[in-house]
Amino acid sequence: METFSQKVYAVVRRIPRGSVATYGQVAALAGAPRNARFVGFALHANPEPGVIPCHRVVFRDGSLAPGFAFGGPERQRALLEEEGVAFVPPVDGANAGADGWRVDMDRCRWRA
């Protein structure tokens, strides 16, 4: 039987280059729509960084995780920009995660 983490990794592997998904979107696609927080726990323990593209998962408002396990939010942003993901300026008080620019969710959200 597949664990929740394995389901999360399978979903995240499908996120195309240049696109992002939200933690909630990944949770729903993994069959547990109310477990977005557990998606974060699974990705923090990513057994194959660089193979499982956990950098493509962001908060619902497009902000980046302040605790991105593989180099922090600056590294996550660099990886996304290398793939062509667009960012928009911050909105005061709107970010759920790391301060700063957010992913342009209208342009870059994965339409799974």
PDB file of C-alpha atoms in Angstrom:
ATOM      1  CA  MET A   1       0.000   0.000   0.000  1.00  0.00           C
ATOM      2  CA  GLU A   2       1.281   3.440  -0.930  1.00  0.00           C
ATOM      3  CA  THR A   3       1.924   5.899   1.923  1.00  0.00           C
ATOM      4  CA  PHE A   4       0.662   9.473   1.859  1.00  0.00           C
ATOM      5  CA  SER A   5       4.227  10.697   1.290  1.00  0.00           C
ATOM      6  CA  GLN A   6       4.626   8.385  -1.703  1.00  0.00           C
ATOM      7  CA  LYS A   7       1.368   9.739  -3.147  1.00  0.00           C
ATOM      8  CA  VAL A   8       2.630  13.291  -2.630  1.00  0.00           C
ATOM      9  CA  TYR A   9       5.910  12.504  -4.403  1.00  0.00           C
ATOM     10  CA  ALA A  10       4.002  10.941  -7.321  1.00  0.00           C
ATOM     11  CA  VAL A  11       1.867  14.081  -7.698  1.00  0.00           C
ATOM     12  CA  VAL A  12       4.819  16.458  -7.406  1.00  0.00           C
ATOM     13  CA  ARG A  13       6.754  14.532 -10.069  1.00  0.00           C
ATOM     14  CA  ARG A  14       3.907  15.390 -12.500  1.00  0.00           C
ATOM     15  CA  ILE A  15       4.127  19.176 -12.021  1.00  0.00           C
ATOM     16  CA  PRO A  16       5.565  20.425 -15.318  1.00  0.00           C
ATOM     17  CA  ARG A  17       8.660  22.569 -15.575  1.00  0.00           C
ATOM     18  CA  GLY A  18       7.661  26.247 -15.455  1.00  0.00           C
ATOM     19  CA  SER A  19       4.533  25.572 -13.395  1.00  0.00           C
ATOM     20  CA  VAL A  20       3.744  25.448  -9.680  1.00  0.00           C
ATOM     21  CA  ALA A  21       1.118  23.770  -7.535  1.00  0.00           C
ATOM     22  CA  THR A  22      -0.104  24.718  -4.079  1.00  0.00           C
ATOM     23  CA  TYR A  23       0.231  22.547  -1.004  1.00  0.00           C
ATOM     24  CA  GLY A  24      -3.565  22.197  -0.952  1.00  0.00           C
ATOM     25  CA  GLN A  25      -3.694  21.248  -4.613  1.00  0.00           C
ATOM     26  CA  VAL A  26      -1.079  18.526  -4.065  1.00  0.00           C
ATOM     27  CA  ALA A  27      -2.962  17.245  -1.012  1.00  0.00           C
ATOM     28  CA  ALA A  28      -6.210  17.031  -3.001  1.00  0.00           C
ATOM     29  CA  LEU A  29      -4.531  15.234  -5.897  1.00  0.00           C
ATOM     30  CA  ALA A  30      -2.953  12.815  -3.401  1.00  0.00           C
ATOM     31  CA  GLY A  31      -6.434  11.986  -2.114  1.00  0.00           C
ATOM     32  CA  ALA A  32      -6.363  13.953   1.146  1.00  0.00           C
ATOM     33  CA  PRO A  33      -7.690  17.465   0.411  1.00  0.00           C
ATOM     34  CA  ARG A  34      -7.485  18.660   4.020  1.00  0.00           C
ATOM     35  CA  ASN A  35      -3.859  17.648   4.559  1.00  0.00           C
ATOM     36  CA  ALA A  36      -1.878  20.495   2.966  1.00  0.00           C
ATOM     37  CA  ARG A  37       0.323  20.784   6.041  1.00  0.00           C
ATOM     38  CA  PHE A  38       1.308  17.114   5.724  1.00  0.00           C
ATOM     39  CA  VAL A  39       2.357  17.775   2.131  1.00  0.00           C
ATOM     40  CA  GLY A  40       4.899  20.205   3.563  1.00  0.00           C
ATOM     41  CA  PHE A  41       6.175  17.584   6.001  1.00  0.00           C
ATOM     42  CA  ALA A  42       6.541  15.045   3.181  1.00  0.00           C
ATOM     43  CA  LEU A  43       8.384  17.497   0.933  1.00  0.00           C
ATOM     44  CA  HIS A  44      10.697  18.552   3.746  1.00  0.00           C
ATOM     45  CA  ALA A  45      11.802  14.902   3.862  1.00  0.00           C
ATOM     46  CA  ASN A  46      12.087  14.592   0.061  1.00  0.00           C
ATOM     47  CA  PRO A  47      14.188  11.449  -0.484  1.00  0.00           C
ATOM     48  CA  GLU A  48      15.229  12.530  -3.990  1.00  0.00           C
ATOM     49  CA  PRO A  49      15.882  16.291  -4.174  1.00  0.00           C
ATOM     50  CA  GLY A  50      16.422  17.276  -7.759  1.00  0.00           C
ATOM     51  CA  VAL A  51      14.350  14.319  -8.961  1.00  0.00           C
ATOM     52  CA  ILE A  52      11.161  15.096  -7.051  1.00  0.00           C
ATOM     53  CA  PRO A  53      10.750  18.828  -7.844  1.00  0.00           C
ATOM     54  CA  CYS A  54       9.515  20.002  -4.447  1.00  0.00           C
ATOM     55  CA  HIS A  55      10.544  23.569  -5.330  1.00  0.00           C
ATOM     56  CA  ARG A  56       7.447  23.684  -7.560  1.00  0.00           C
ATOM     57  CA  VAL A  57       5.092  23.643  -4.550  1.00  0.00           C
ATOM     58  CA  VAL A  58       4.154  27.031  -3.058  1.00  0.00           C
ATOM     59  CA  PHE A  59       1.564  28.591  -0.755  1.00  0.00           C
ATOM     60  CA  ARG A  60      -1.868  29.366  -2.205  1.00  0.00           C
ATOM     61  CA  ASP A  61      -0.993  33.065  -2.648  1.00  0.00           C
ATOM     62  CA  GLY A  62       2.204  32.193  -4.529  1.00  0.00           C
ATOM     63  CA  SER A  63       4.537  32.953  -1.647  1.00  0.00           C
ATOM     64  CA  LEU A  64       7.482  30.690  -0.976  1.00  0.00           C
ATOM     65  CA  ALA A  65       8.036  28.517   2.070  1.00  0.00           C
ATOM     66  CA  PRO A  66      10.371  30.238   4.522  1.00  0.00           C
ATOM     67  CA  GLY A  67      11.615  26.784   5.547  1.00  0.00           C
ATOM     68  CA  PHE A  68      12.381  25.426   2.067  1.00  0.00           C
ATOM     69  CA  ALA A  69      14.568  22.483   3.064  1.00  0.00           C
ATOM     70  CA  PHE A  70      17.005  22.630   0.171  1.00  0.00           C
ATOM     71  CA  GLY A  71      18.555  26.091   0.438  1.00  0.00           C
ATOM     72  CA  GLY A  72      15.830  28.402   1.710  1.00  0.00           C
ATOM     73  CA  PRO A  73      13.324  30.569  -0.179  1.00  0.00           C
ATOM     74  CA  GLU A  74      16.048  32.331  -2.170  1.00  0.00           C
ATOM     75  CA  ARG A  75      17.157  28.985  -3.634  1.00  0.00           C
ATOM     76  CA  GLN A  76      13.549  27.993  -4.298  1.00  0.00           C
ATOM     77  CA  ARG A  77      12.957  31.242  -6.176  1.00  0.00           C
ATOM     78  CA  ALA A  78      16.154  30.796  -8.203  1.00  0.00           C
ATOM     79  CA  LEU A  79      15.119  27.273  -9.215  1.00  0.00           C
ATOM     80  CA  LEU A  80      11.682  28.498 -10.265  1.00  0.00           C
ATOM     81  CA  GLU A  81      13.055  31.459 -12.212  1.00  0.00           C
ATOM     82  CA  GLU A  82      15.452  29.124 -14.052  1.00  0.00           C
ATOM     83  CA  GLU A  83      12.336  27.287 -15.247  1.00  0.00           C
ATOM     84  CA  GLY A  84      10.615  30.482 -16.407  1.00  0.00           C
ATOM     85  CA  VAL A  85       8.200  30.915 -13.502  1.00  0.00           C
ATOM     86  CA  ALA A  86       7.051  34.540 -13.304  1.00  0.00           C
ATOM     87  CA  PHE A  87       6.942  36.523 -10.051  1.00  0.00           C
ATOM     88  CA  VAL A  88       4.860  39.548  -9.017  1.00  0.00           C
ATOM     89  CA  PRO A  89       5.676  42.215  -6.412  1.00  0.00           C
ATOM     90  CA  PRO A  90       4.635  41.632  -2.795  1.00  0.00           C
ATOM     91  CA  VAL A  91       1.354  42.906  -1.426  1.00  0.00           C
ATOM     92  CA  ASP A  92       1.559  44.279   2.123  1.00  0.00           C
ATOM     93  CA  GLY A  93       0.359  41.702   4.618  1.00  0.00           C
ATOM     94  CA  ALA A  94      -0.797  39.222   1.961  1.00  0.00           C
ATOM     95  CA  ASN A  95       1.995  36.663   2.049  1.00  0.00           C
ATOM     96  CA  ALA A  96       1.420  33.403   3.873  1.00  0.00           C
ATOM     97  CA  GLY A  97       5.062  32.400   3.620  1.00  0.00           C
ATOM     98  CA  ALA A  98       8.406  34.040   3.022  1.00  0.00           C
ATOM     99  CA  ASP A  99       8.357  37.799   2.587  1.00  0.00           C
ATOM    100  CA  GLY A 100       8.950  39.132  -0.873  1.00  0.00           C
ATOM    101  CA  TRP A 101       7.838  38.553  -4.396  1.00  0.00           C
ATOM    102  CA  ARG A 102       5.241  35.872  -5.108  1.00  0.00           C
ATOM    103  CA  VAL A 103       4.728  33.475  -8.006  1.00  0.00           C
ATOM    104  CA  ASP A 104       2.273  34.835 -10.571  1.00  0.00           C
ATOM    105  CA  MET A 105      -0.380  32.188  -9.887  1.00  0.00           C
ATOM    106  CA  ASP A 106      -2.593  33.317 -12.771  1.00  0.00           C
ATOM    107  CA  ARG A 107       0.176  32.531 -15.245  1.00  0.00           C
ATOM    108  CA  CYS A 108       2.039  29.680 -13.573  1.00  0.00           C
ATOM    109  CA  ARG A 109      -0.459  27.549 -11.623  1.00  0.00           C
ATOM    110  CA  TRP A 110      -0.501  23.937 -12.798  1.00  0.00           C
ATOM    111  CA  ARG A 111      -3.874  23.092 -14.304  1.00  0.00           C
ATOM    112  CA  ALA A 112      -3.930  19.442 -13.234  1.00  0.00           C
TER     113      ALA A 112
END
